[in-house]
CSV table of C-alpha atoms in Angstrom, one decimal:
chain,number,residue,atom,x,y,z
A,199,MET,CA,-17.4,-1.9,8.9
A,200,LYS,CA,-18.4,0.5,6.1
A,201,HIS,CA,-18.9,-0.6,2.5
A,202,VAL,CA,-18.2,1.5,-0.6
A,203,PRO,CA,-21.1,1.5,-3.1
A,204,LEU,CA,-19.3,-1.0,-5.4
A,205,TYR,CA,-18.5,-3.5,-2.5
A,206,ARG,CA,-20.5,-6.2,-4.2
A,207,THR,CA,-18.9,-5.6,-7.6
A,208,HIS,CA,-15.4,-6.0,-6.1
A,209,VAL,CA,-16.4,-9.2,-4.3
A,210,ASP,CA,-17.9,-10.6,-7.5
A,211,ALA,CA,-14.6,-9.7,-9.3
A,212,GLY,CA,-12.8,-12.0,-6.9
A,213,ALA,CA,-11.3,-9.3,-4.7
A,214,LYS,CA,-9.9,-10.2,-1.3
A,215,MET,CA,-11.6,-7.7,1.1
A,216,ALA,CA,-10.0,-6.6,4.3
A,217,PRO,CA,-10.6,-3.8,6.8
A,218,PHE,CA,-8.8,-0.6,6.1
A,219,ALA,CA,-9.6,2.6,8.2
A,220,GLY,CA,-13.0,1.3,9.1
A,221,TRP,CA,-13.9,0.2,5.5
A,222,GLU,CA,-14.1,-3.2,4.1
A,223,MET,CA,-11.9,-2.6,1.0
A,224,PRO,CA,-10.5,-4.6,-1.9
A,225,ILE,CA,-6.8,-5.4,-1.0
A,226,GLN,CA,-6.1,-7.3,-4.1
A,227,TYR,CA,-7.9,-8.9,-7.1
A,228,PRO,CA,-7.1,-12.4,-8.5
A,229,ALA,CA,-4.2,-11.1,-10.5
A,230,GLY,CA,-2.3,-10.5,-7.3
A,231,SER,CA,-0.8,-7.3,-6.0
A,232,ILE,CA,2.6,-7.5,-7.7
A,233,GLU,CA,1.0,-8.0,-11.1
A,234,GLU,CA,-1.5,-5.2,-10.4
A,235,HIS,CA,1.5,-2.9,-9.6
A,236,ARG,CA,3.2,-3.9,-12.9
A,237,LEU,CA,-0.1,-3.4,-14.8
A,238,VAL,CA,-0.3,0.2,-13.7
A,239,ARG,CA,3.3,0.9,-14.5
A,240,ARG,CA,3.0,-0.6,-18.0
A,241,SER,CA,-0.6,0.1,-19.1
A,242,ALA,CA,-3.5,1.2,-16.8
A,243,GLY,CA,-5.3,0.3,-13.6
A,244,LEU,CA,-8.6,1.3,-12.0
A,245,PHE,CA,-8.8,2.0,-8.3
A,246,ASP,CA,-11.9,2.4,-6.1
A,247,VAL,CA,-10.8,4.8,-3.4
A,248,SER,CA,-14.3,5.9,-2.4
A,249,HIS,CA,-13.3,5.3,1.3
A,250,MET,CA,-11.4,8.6,1.1
A,251,GLY,CA,-13.2,11.6,2.7
A,252,ARG,CA,-14.6,14.3,0.3
A,253,LEU,CA,-15.5,17.7,1.6
A,254,LYS,CA,-17.1,20.5,-0.3
A,255,VAL,CA,-16.4,24.1,0.7
A,256,THR,CA,-18.4,27.0,-0.6
A,257,GLY,CA,-18.9,30.6,0.0
A,258,THR,CA,-17.1,33.9,-0.6
A,259,GLY,CA,-14.8,33.3,2.4
A,260,ALA,CA,-13.9,29.7,1.3
A,261,ALA,CA,-10.5,30.6,-0.1
A,262,ALA,CA,-9.4,32.5,3.0
A,263,TYR,CA,-10.7,29.8,5.2
A,264,LEU,CA,-8.8,27.0,3.5
A,265,ASP,CA,-5.7,29.1,3.2
A,266,ARG,CA,-5.6,29.5,7.0
A,267,LEU,CA,-5.8,25.7,7.5
A,268,VAL,CA,-3.9,24.2,4.5
A,269,SER,CA,-0.1,24.6,4.2
A,270,SER,CA,0.1,25.2,0.5
A,271,SER,CA,-1.0,28.4,-1.2
A,272,ILE,CA,-4.7,28.0,-1.7
A,273,ALA,CA,-5.2,31.7,-2.6
A,274,LYS,CA,-3.0,31.3,-5.7
A,275,LEU,CA,-5.1,28.5,-7.2
A,276,GLY,CA,-7.0,29.4,-10.3
A,277,VAL,CA,-10.4,27.8,-11.1
A,278,ASN,CA,-9.8,24.1,-12.0
A,279,GLU,CA,-6.4,24.0,-10.4
A,280,SER,CA,-5.5,21.7,-7.5
A,281,THR,CA,-2.7,21.4,-4.9
A,282,TYR,CA,-1.4,18.9,-2.4
A,283,GLY,CA,-1.2,20.3,1.1
A,284,LEU,CA,-1.0,19.5,4.8
A,285,LEU,CA,-3.3,20.2,7.6
A,286,CYS,CA,-1.1,21.0,10.6
A,287,ASN,CA,-1.7,21.8,14.2
A,288,GLU,CA,-0.2,24.8,16.0
A,289,SER,CA,3.0,22.9,16.7
A,290,GLY,CA,3.4,22.0,13.1
A,291,GLY,CA,2.5,18.4,13.6
A,292,VAL,CA,0.6,16.9,10.6
A,293,ILE,CA,-3.1,16.2,11.3
A,294,ASP,CA,-3.5,14.9,7.7
A,295,ASP,CA,-2.3,15.4,4.2
A,296,LEU,CA,-4.8,16.2,1.5
A,297,PHE,CA,-5.6,17.4,-1.9
A,298,VAL,CA,-7.6,20.6,-2.6
A,299,TYR,CA,-9.3,21.2,-6.0
A,300,ARG,CA,-10.6,24.7,-6.8
A,301,LEU,CA,-13.7,24.1,-9.0
A,302,ALA,CA,-15.9,26.7,-10.6
A,303,GLU,CA,-18.3,27.2,-7.8
A,304,SER,CA,-16.8,25.2,-4.9
A,305,TRP,CA,-13.7,23.7,-3.4
A,306,LEU,CA,-13.2,20.0,-3.1
A,307,VAL,CA,-11.0,18.7,-0.3
A,308,VAL,CA,-9.9,15.0,-0.4
A,309,VAL,CA,-8.7,13.6,2.9
A,310,ASN,CA,-7.5,10.2,4.2
A,311,ALA,CA,-10.2,7.8,5.2
A,312,SER,CA,-8.4,7.1,8.5
A,313,ASN,CA,-8.5,10.8,9.4
A,314,ALA,CA,-11.8,11.9,7.9
A,315,GLU,CA,-13.7,12.2,11.2
A,316,LYS,CA,-10.8,14.0,12.9
A,317,ASP,CA,-10.3,16.3,9.9
A,318,ILE,CA,-14.0,17.2,9.7
A,319,ALA,CA,-14.0,18.1,13.4
A,320,TRP,CA,-10.9,20.3,12.8
A,321,PHE,CA,-12.4,22.0,9.8
A,322,ARG,CA,-15.7,22.6,11.5
A,323,SER,CA,-14.0,24.1,14.6
A,324,HIS,CA,-12.3,26.6,12.4
A,325,LEU,CA,-15.2,27.7,10.3
A,326,PRO,CA,-15.7,31.4,10.2
A,327,GLU,CA,-19.1,32.7,11.5
A,328,SER,CA,-20.1,33.5,7.9
A,329,GLY,CA,-18.7,33.3,4.4
A,330,ALA,CA,-17.8,29.6,4.3
A,331,THR,CA,-19.9,26.4,4.4
A,332,LEU,CA,-18.4,22.9,4.8
A,333,THR,CA,-20.3,19.8,3.6
A,334,ASP,CA,-19.2,16.2,3.8
A,335,VAL,CA,-20.1,14.8,0.4
A,336,SER,CA,-18.4,11.4,0.9
A,337,ASP,CA,-21.5,9.3,1.1
A,338,GLN,CA,-23.2,10.7,-2.0
A,339,THR,CA,-20.1,10.5,-4.2
A,340,VAL,CA,-17.6,7.9,-5.3
A,341,MET,CA,-13.9,8.4,-6.1
A,342,PHE,CA,-12.0,6.3,-8.6
A,343,ALA,CA,-8.4,6.7,-9.9
A,344,PHE,CA,-7.5,5.5,-13.4
A,345,GLN,CA,-3.7,5.5,-13.6
A,346,GLY,CA,-1.0,4.3,-16.0
A,347,PRO,CA,0.7,5.3,-19.3
A,348,GLN,CA,-2.4,4.3,-21.3
A,349,ALA,CA,-5.0,5.9,-19.1
A,350,ILE,CA,-5.2,9.4,-20.7
A,351,ALA,CA,-5.1,8.2,-24.3
A,352,LEU,CA,-7.9,5.7,-23.5
A,353,LEU,CA,-10.1,8.3,-21.9
A,354,ASP,CA,-9.5,10.5,-24.9
A,355,HIS,CA,-11.4,8.0,-27.0
A,356,ASP,CA,-14.4,8.4,-24.9
A,357,THR,CA,-14.2,12.1,-24.2
A,358,GLY,CA,-13.2,13.5,-27.6
A,359,GLY,CA,-9.8,14.4,-26.4
A,360,ARG,CA,-10.9,16.2,-23.3
A,361,ALA,CA,-8.8,14.1,-20.9
A,362,SER,CA,-5.5,15.0,-22.4
A,363,ALA,CA,-6.6,18.6,-22.5
A,364,ILE,CA,-6.4,18.7,-18.7
A,365,GLU,CA,-3.0,19.8,-17.6
A,366,ARG,CA,-1.2,18.1,-14.7
A,367,PHE,CA,-2.8,19.1,-11.4
A,368,HIS,CA,-5.7,20.7,-13.2
A,369,ALA,CA,-9.3,19.5,-13.2
A,370,ALA,CA,-12.4,19.6,-15.5
A,371,LEU,CA,-16.0,18.6,-15.6
A,372,ILE,CA,-16.3,15.9,-18.2
A,373,ASP,CA,-18.7,13.1,-19.1
A,374,VAL,CA,-16.8,9.8,-18.8
A,375,CYS,CA,-18.7,6.7,-20.1
A,376,GLY,CA,-21.8,8.9,-20.0
A,377,VAL,CA,-21.3,9.8,-16.3
A,378,PRO,CA,-20.8,13.5,-15.3
A,379,CYS,CA,-17.4,13.5,-13.5
A,380,THR,CA,-15.1,16.0,-11.9
A,381,VAL,CA,-11.8,14.8,-13.4
A,382,GLY,CA,-8.5,15.8,-11.8
A,383,ARG,CA,-5.2,15.0,-13.6
A,384,THR,CA,-3.8,13.8,-10.3
A,385,GLY,CA,-3.0,10.5,-8.6
A,386,TYR,CA,-1.0,8.6,-6.1
A,387,THR,CA,1.0,6.2,-8.3
A,388,GLY,CA,3.8,8.1,-10.0
A,389,GLU,CA,2.0,7.5,-13.3
A,390,ASP,CA,0.0,9.8,-15.5
A,391,GLY,CA,-3.7,9.5,-15.0
A,392,VAL,CA,-6.8,10.9,-13.4
A,393,GLU,CA,-8.9,10.8,-10.3
A,394,LEU,CA,-12.6,10.8,-10.9
A,395,PHE,CA,-15.4,12.1,-8.7
A,396,ALA,CA,-19.0,11.2,-9.6
A,397,ALA,CA,-22.4,10.7,-8.0
A,398,ALA,CA,-22.6,7.5,-6.0
A,399,ASP,CA,-25.7,6.5,-8.2
A,400,HIS,CA,-23.4,6.3,-11.2
A,401,ALA,CA,-20.7,4.3,-9.6
A,402,GLU,CA,-21.4,1.0,-11.4
A,403,ARG,CA,-21.8,2.6,-14.8
A,404,LEU,CA,-18.5,4.5,-14.5
A,405,TRP,CA,-16.5,1.6,-13.1
A,406,THR,CA,-17.7,-1.0,-15.6
A,407,GLY,CA,-17.7,1.6,-18.4
A,408,ILE,CA,-14.0,2.3,-18.0
A,409,LEU,CA,-13.0,-1.4,-17.9
A,410,ALA,CA,-15.2,-2.1,-21.0
A,411,LEU,CA,-13.7,0.9,-22.8
A,412,ALA,CA,-10.2,-0.6,-22.2
A,413,ASP,CA,-11.4,-3.9,-23.5
A,414,ARG,CA,-12.9,-2.4,-26.7
A,415,HIS,CA,-9.7,-0.5,-27.4
A,416,GLY,CA,-7.4,-3.5,-26.6
A,417,VAL,CA,-5.8,-1.7,-23.7
A,418,ASP,CA,-4.5,-3.9,-20.9
A,419,ALA,CA,-6.3,-2.7,-17.8
A,420,GLY,CA,-7.8,-4.0,-14.6
A,421,PRO,CA,-9.0,-3.3,-11.1
A,422,ILE,CA,-6.2,-2.5,-8.6
A,423,GLY,CA,-6.4,-3.2,-4.8
A,424,LEU,CA,-5.0,-1.2,-1.9
A,425,ALA,CA,-1.9,-3.4,-1.6
A,426,ALA,CA,-0.7,-2.4,-5.0
A,427,ARG,CA,-1.7,1.2,-4.3
A,428,ASP,CA,0.7,1.1,-1.4
A,429,SER,CA,3.7,-0.1,-3.4
A,430,LEU,CA,2.8,2.2,-6.3
A,431,ARG,CA,2.8,5.3,-4.0
A,432,PHE,CA,5.9,4.1,-2.1
A,433,GLU,CA,8.3,4.0,-5.2
A,434,PRO,CA,7.8,7.6,-6.2
A,435,GLY,CA,8.1,8.7,-2.6
A,436,PHE,CA,4.6,9.7,-1.7
A,437,PRO,CA,3.9,9.6,2.1
A,438,LEU,CA,1.1,7.7,3.7
A,439,TYR,CA,-0.5,9.0,6.8
A,440,GLY,CA,0.0,6.8,9.8
A,441,HIS,CA,3.3,5.7,8.3
A,442,GLU,CA,5.4,8.6,7.2
A,443,LEU,CA,3.1,11.2,8.8
A,444,ASP,CA,1.5,11.7,12.2
A,445,GLU,CA,0.8,14.6,14.6
A,446,GLN,CA,4.3,14.2,16.2
A,447,THR,CA,6.0,14.7,12.8
A,448,THR,CA,6.3,18.1,11.1
A,449,PRO,CA,6.8,18.7,7.3
A,450,VAL,CA,10.5,19.3,8.1
A,451,GLU,CA,11.2,15.8,9.2
A,452,ALA,CA,8.9,14.4,6.4
A,453,ARG,CA,10.7,16.4,3.7
A,454,LEU,CA,7.4,18.1,2.8
A,455,THR,CA,8.4,21.8,3.3
A,456,TRP,CA,7.9,22.2,-0.5
A,457,ALA,CA,4.2,21.8,0.3
A,458,CYS,CA,4.3,24.7,2.8
A,459,ASP,CA,4.0,28.3,1.6
A,460,PRO,CA,5.8,30.5,4.1
A,461,ASP,CA,4.0,33.5,2.7
A,462,THR,CA,0.6,32.3,3.8
A,463,ASP,CA,-0.4,32.4,7.5
A,464,PHE,CA,-1.5,28.8,7.8
A,465,ILE,CA,-1.8,27.2,11.2
A,466,GLY,CA,1.5,25.6,12.2
A,467,ARG,CA,3.6,27.8,9.9
A,468,ASP,CA,5.6,29.5,12.6
A,469,ALA,CA,6.5,26.2,14.3
A,470,ILE,CA,7.5,24.7,11.0
A,471,LEU,CA,9.7,27.7,10.1
A,472,GLU,CA,11.3,27.5,13.6
A,473,ARG,CA,11.9,23.7,13.2
A,474,LYS,CA,13.5,24.3,9.8
A,475,ARG,CA,15.7,27.1,11.2
A,476,ALA,CA,16.8,24.9,14.2
A,477,GLY,CA,17.2,21.8,12.1
A,478,ALA,CA,15.3,18.6,12.6
A,479,GLU,CA,16.8,15.8,14.8
A,480,ARG,CA,15.4,13.1,12.6
A,481,LYS,CA,14.5,12.9,8.9
A,482,LEU,CA,12.8,10.7,6.5
A,483,ALA,CA,15.0,8.5,4.3
A,484,THR,CA,14.4,5.7,1.9
A,485,VAL,CA,16.7,2.7,2.1
A,486,VAL,CA,17.3,-0.2,-0.2
A,487,MET,CA,18.1,-3.5,1.5
A,488,GLU,CA,21.5,-5.0,0.7
A,489,GLU,CA,20.7,-8.2,2.5
A,490,ARG,CA,17.5,-10.1,1.9
A,491,GLY,CA,14.6,-9.5,4.2
A,492,VAL,CA,11.3,-7.6,4.3
A,493,PRO,CA,11.4,-4.6,6.7
A,494,ARG,CA,8.1,-3.8,8.3
A,495,GLN,CA,6.7,-0.7,10.0
A,496,GLY,CA,8.1,-0.5,13.5
A,497,CYS,CA,11.4,-2.4,12.9
A,498,ASP,CA,14.2,-0.6,14.6
A,499,VAL,CA,17.0,0.9,12.6
A,500,TYR,CA,20.6,0.7,13.8
A,501,HIS,CA,23.9,2.4,13.0
A,502,GLU,CA,26.8,0.4,14.3
A,503,ASP,CA,25.4,-0.6,17.7
A,504,ARG,CA,23.1,2.3,18.3
A,505,CYS,CA,19.3,2.4,17.6
A,506,VAL,CA,19.0,5.5,15.4
A,507,GLY,CA,15.5,5.2,14.0
A,508,VAL,CA,12.5,3.2,12.9
A,509,VAL,CA,10.9,1.9,9.8
A,510,THR,CA,7.6,3.5,8.7
A,511,THR,CA,6.9,1.5,5.5
A,512,GLY,CA,8.8,-1.6,4.3
A,513,LEU,CA,8.0,-3.8,1.3
A,514,TYR,CA,9.2,-5.4,-1.8
A,515,ALA,CA,9.1,-2.7,-4.5
A,516,PRO,CA,8.2,-4.4,-7.7
A,517,THR,CA,9.5,-1.8,-10.2
A,518,VAL,CA,12.7,-1.2,-8.3
A,519,ASP,CA,12.9,-4.9,-7.8
A,520,ALA,CA,14.3,-4.7,-4.3
A,521,PHE,CA,13.3,-4.8,-0.6
A,522,CYS,CA,13.0,-1.2,0.5
A,523,ALA,CA,11.9,0.9,3.4
A,524,ASN,CA,11.1,4.4,4.5
A,525,VAL,CA,12.8,5.2,7.8
A,526,TYR,CA,13.0,8.0,10.2
A,527,VAL,CA,16.6,8.3,11.3
A,528,GLU,CA,19.0,10.8,12.9
A,529,SER,CA,19.4,13.6,10.3
A,530,GLU,CA,23.1,13.0,9.9
A,531,LEU,CA,22.3,9.4,8.7
A,532,ALA,CA,19.5,10.4,6.3
A,533,ARG,CA,22.0,11.2,3.6
A,534,THR,CA,22.4,9.2,0.4
A,535,GLY,CA,24.9,6.4,0.9
A,536,SER,CA,24.6,6.1,4.7
A,537,ILE,CA,24.8,2.5,5.8
A,538,VAL,CA,22.2,1.3,8.4
A,539,HIS,CA,21.0,-2.0,9.7
A,540,ILE,CA,17.4,-2.9,10.1
A,541,ASP,CA,16.3,-5.3,12.8
A,542,ILE,CA,14.1,-7.9,11.2
A,543,ARG,CA,13.0,-10.5,13.8
A,544,GLY,CA,16.2,-10.1,15.7
A,545,GLY,CA,18.5,-10.3,12.7
A,546,ARG,CA,20.2,-7.1,11.6
A,547,LYS,CA,20.1,-6.7,7.8
A,548,ARG,CA,22.3,-4.2,6.0
A,549,ALA,CA,20.6,-1.4,4.0
A,550,VAL,CA,21.8,1.8,2.2
A,551,VAL,CA,20.1,5.2,2.1
A,552,ALA,CA,19.1,5.7,-1.5
A,553,SER,CA,18.5,9.0,-3.3
A,554,ARG,CA,14.8,9.8,-3.5
A,555,PRO,CA,12.6,9.1,-5.3
A,556,LEU,CA,13.3,5.5,-6.2
A,557,TYR,CA,11.0,5.9,-9.1
A,558,LYS,CA,10.7,9.2,-10.9
A,559,PRO,CA,7.1,10.0,-11.7
A,560,ALA,CA,6.3,9.6,-15.4
A,561,TYR,CA,4.8,13.1,-15.7
A,562,ARG,CA,7.8,15.0,-14.2
B,102,MET,CA,-8.2,-24.5,-4.7
B,103,THR,CA,-6.1,-27.7,-4.8
B,104,PHE,CA,-6.0,-30.1,-1.9
B,105,ARG,CA,-3.4,-32.6,-3.2
B,106,ASP,CA,-4.3,-35.9,-1.7
B,107,ASP,CA,-1.0,-37.7,-1.6
B,108,VAL,CA,0.3,-35.3,1.1
B,109,LYS,CA,-0.6,-34.8,4.8
B,110,TYR,CA,-1.5,-31.5,6.3
B,111,GLN,CA,-1.3,-29.8,9.7
B,112,GLU,CA,-3.4,-27.0,11.1
B,113,SER,CA,-0.8,-24.3,10.5
B,114,HIS,CA,-1.2,-25.1,6.8
B,115,GLU,CA,2.0,-26.9,6.0
B,116,TRP,CA,1.9,-30.0,3.9
B,117,ALA,CA,4.3,-33.0,4.3
B,118,LEU,CA,5.1,-35.7,1.8
B,119,LYS,CA,6.9,-38.9,2.6
B,120,ASP,CA,9.6,-39.4,-0.1
B,121,ASP,CA,11.6,-42.6,0.7
B,122,ASN,CA,13.3,-41.8,4.0
B,123,LEU,CA,12.8,-38.1,3.8
B,124,VAL,CA,9.8,-35.8,4.3
B,125,ILE,CA,9.3,-32.8,1.9
B,126,VAL,CA,7.5,-29.8,3.4
B,127,GLY,CA,5.7,-26.8,1.9
B,128,ILE,CA,2.7,-24.7,2.5
B,129,SER,CA,-0.8,-25.5,1.2
B,130,ASP,CA,-2.5,-24.0,-1.8
B,131,TYR,CA,-5.1,-22.6,0.7
B,132,ALA,CA,-2.2,-21.0,2.7
B,133,GLN,CA,-0.5,-19.3,-0.3
B,134,ASP,CA,-3.9,-18.0,-1.5
B,135,SER,CA,-4.6,-16.5,1.9
B,136,LEU,CA,-1.2,-14.9,2.2
B,137,GLY,CA,-1.1,-13.3,-1.3
B,138,ASP,CA,2.0,-12.7,-3.3
B,139,VAL,CA,5.0,-14.2,-1.5
B,140,VAL,CA,8.1,-11.9,-1.8
B,141,TYR,CA,10.6,-13.6,0.5
B,142,VAL,CA,11.1,-17.0,2.2
B,143,GLU,CA,13.5,-17.3,5.2
B,144,LEU,CA,14.6,-20.9,5.6
B,145,PRO,CA,16.7,-22.7,8.2
B,146,ASP,CA,20.3,-23.9,7.8
B,147,VAL,CA,20.9,-27.4,6.5
B,148,GLY,CA,21.8,-29.5,9.4
B,149,ASP,CA,19.5,-27.7,11.9
B,150,VAL,CA,17.6,-30.1,14.1
B,151,LYS,CA,14.1,-29.1,15.1
B,152,LYS,CA,11.1,-30.6,16.8
B,153,LYS,CA,7.6,-31.1,15.5
B,154,GLY,CA,5.8,-27.7,16.0
B,155,ASP,CA,9.0,-25.6,16.0
B,156,SER,CA,9.1,-22.7,13.6
B,157,PHE,CA,11.6,-23.4,10.8
B,158,GLY,CA,11.2,-20.3,8.8
B,159,VAL,CA,9.1,-17.4,7.7
B,160,VAL,CA,7.1,-16.8,4.6
B,161,GLU,CA,6.8,-13.1,3.8
B,162,SER,CA,4.0,-12.0,1.6
B,163,VAL,CA,3.0,-8.5,0.5
B,164,LYS,CA,0.6,-8.5,3.4
B,165,ALA,CA,2.5,-10.1,6.3
B,166,ALA,CA,5.2,-12.4,7.7
B,167,SER,CA,4.0,-15.9,8.7
B,168,ASP,CA,6.0,-18.5,10.6
B,169,VAL,CA,6.1,-22.0,9.2
B,170,TYR,CA,6.2,-25.0,11.5
B,171,MET,CA,7.8,-28.4,11.5
B,172,PRO,CA,5.1,-31.1,10.7
B,173,VAL,CA,7.5,-33.8,12.1
B,174,SER,CA,10.7,-33.7,14.1
B,175,GLY,CA,14.1,-34.2,12.5
B,176,GLU,CA,17.1,-32.8,10.7
B,177,ILE,CA,16.9,-30.3,7.9
B,178,ILE,CA,18.6,-32.1,5.0
B,179,GLU,CA,17.9,-29.7,2.2
B,180,ILE,CA,16.3,-26.3,1.6
B,181,ASN,CA,14.8,-24.9,-1.5
B,182,ALA,CA,17.4,-22.2,-2.3
B,183,ASP,CA,15.7,-21.5,-5.6
B,184,LEU,CA,13.1,-19.6,-3.7
B,185,ASP,CA,15.6,-16.8,-3.0
B,186,ASP,CA,15.2,-15.7,-6.6
B,187,ASN,CA,11.8,-17.1,-7.3
B,188,PRO,CA,9.7,-16.7,-4.1
B,189,SER,CA,6.5,-16.6,-6.3
B,190,ASN,CA,7.0,-20.3,-6.9
B,191,VAL,CA,5.3,-20.7,-3.5
B,192,ASN,CA,2.2,-19.1,-5.1
B,193,ASP,CA,2.4,-20.6,-8.5
B,194,SER,CA,3.3,-24.1,-7.5
B,195,PRO,CA,2.9,-24.7,-3.8
B,196,PHE,CA,3.2,-28.5,-4.0
B,197,ASP,CA,6.1,-28.7,-6.5
B,198,SER,CA,8.7,-26.0,-7.2
B,199,GLY,CA,7.4,-24.1,-4.2
B,200,TRP,CA,8.5,-26.7,-1.6
B,201,LEU,CA,10.4,-25.3,1.4
B,202,ILE,CA,12.5,-28.0,3.1
B,203,LYS,CA,13.4,-31.7,3.2
B,204,ILE,CA,13.5,-33.3,6.7
B,205,LYS,CA,15.2,-36.5,7.8
B,206,PRO,CA,12.5,-37.5,10.4
B,207,SER,CA,13.6,-38.7,13.8
B,208,ASP,CA,10.2,-40.4,14.3
B,209,PRO,CA,8.4,-41.1,11.0
B,210,SER,CA,5.3,-42.2,12.9
B,211,GLU,CA,4.6,-38.5,13.6
B,212,LEU,CA,3.3,-38.3,10.1
B,213,ASP,CA,0.3,-40.4,11.1
B,214,SER,CA,-1.1,-37.7,13.3
B,215,LEU,CA,-1.3,-35.2,10.4
B,216,MET,CA,-4.6,-34.6,8.5
B,217,SER,CA,-5.6,-36.2,5.2
B,218,ALA,CA,-6.5,-34.0,2.3
B,219,GLN,CA,-10.2,-34.5,3.0
B,220,GLU,CA,-9.8,-33.7,6.7
B,221,TYR,CA,-7.7,-30.6,5.9
B,222,LYS,CA,-10.3,-29.4,3.4
B,223,THR,CA,-13.0,-29.7,6.0
B,224,TYR,CA,-10.8,-27.9,8.5
B,225,THR,CA,-10.2,-25.0,6.1
B,226,GLU,CA,-14.0,-24.8,5.3
B,227,GLY,CA,-14.5,-24.3,9.1
B,228,LEU,CA,-12.0,-21.4,9.0
B,229,GLU,CA,-14.0,-19.6,6.4
B,230,GLU,CA,-17.1,-19.3,8.6
């Protein structure tokens, strides 16, 4: 099991550690995951997500190379801009979802920990003979997210206002708590905030520095584990690979065609366009339980007496204050207001398809 | 971690407290701490009759669903319906407002086979290793 550089810091803070994608990660801190979720929605929370894969791409051919592999329009990115995108196979199936930052002299690609090895192999196998170099910088760097309505204003105190000067989905090189960081105004919570990339040697200084900064300015903030990260990403409708996404699912079923630029010739484009034209048999929908019960991944979804789909994520959503689930169901039933029943341990519980997202991101 | 010493415990982490002719059942402080935030508790119907070791419900936390088991045989006399709206009572007060069911035991001597607080504490320490 792999350890992030701050493993000991998390254990000392009372975190419950558990295996996630080959890493021993903090799942929750003593406050508990529901309180952690609420803390991020009302103030600010700090996440160590250094398990995620970080790849650096350089060279004159880097833009063309990434544009061929990533579904969104890489070539249109200016320096210090970023985009969400998908890595697809020839049939349009999703190999991974990722974030690409165009920095001054390189490109930073952030991928899921669970797919890092597979992604790197895919990226390497498509490298041109010259013009682009791919380096896995995961081990020498850390990645933190600092998210919540107070996050930007707090970082402004430390950076002379340089945090709020970064536009949404843009990035900048800034010293945070004395640590040189690549700071992206991005995140996975539906709140405003940043994701920070720094040298692994500076991990402790940056982590404790941000928490101490919050303390000094009287801002309620604390460390957030992966359990709250899951409920925070669920409410605004962000997919999680292995749940809403896999290689048998295309962006059409996953409602991610907005992240696909049909004008760029990325791998999988033609299959995705064809699927879109023909219409998907099943689609992602978000349901709210009308009867009590916690749906879990793998629970069958019924319409009348027919099995029409499956749960990909199910949980208690703290801000929505309801039991909710993401499901793949027959496209006809994926419409707002459809009634389905979810089989929870043999009992079928009524749920209604809700309009997405359940929680509108604060920055939208 | 609290190991309340006027109740008995079983290996699946339920506690049982003899209260006159009834037995009150909940999950231990150790169990709620391991589970994390409890979001839903599924309880049996009043009047159900179950045997020692039978599952009588499910405690659902953020992390997982865990069955809970009868520490003694008997009839379910009362359930803690307040947990529908306040499932976090199981975390905040596992021995008091977080209780799950009250049983009318068919064989009160079954209580004798359960662990004392000290035995249970030693048992949980073994699980940590």
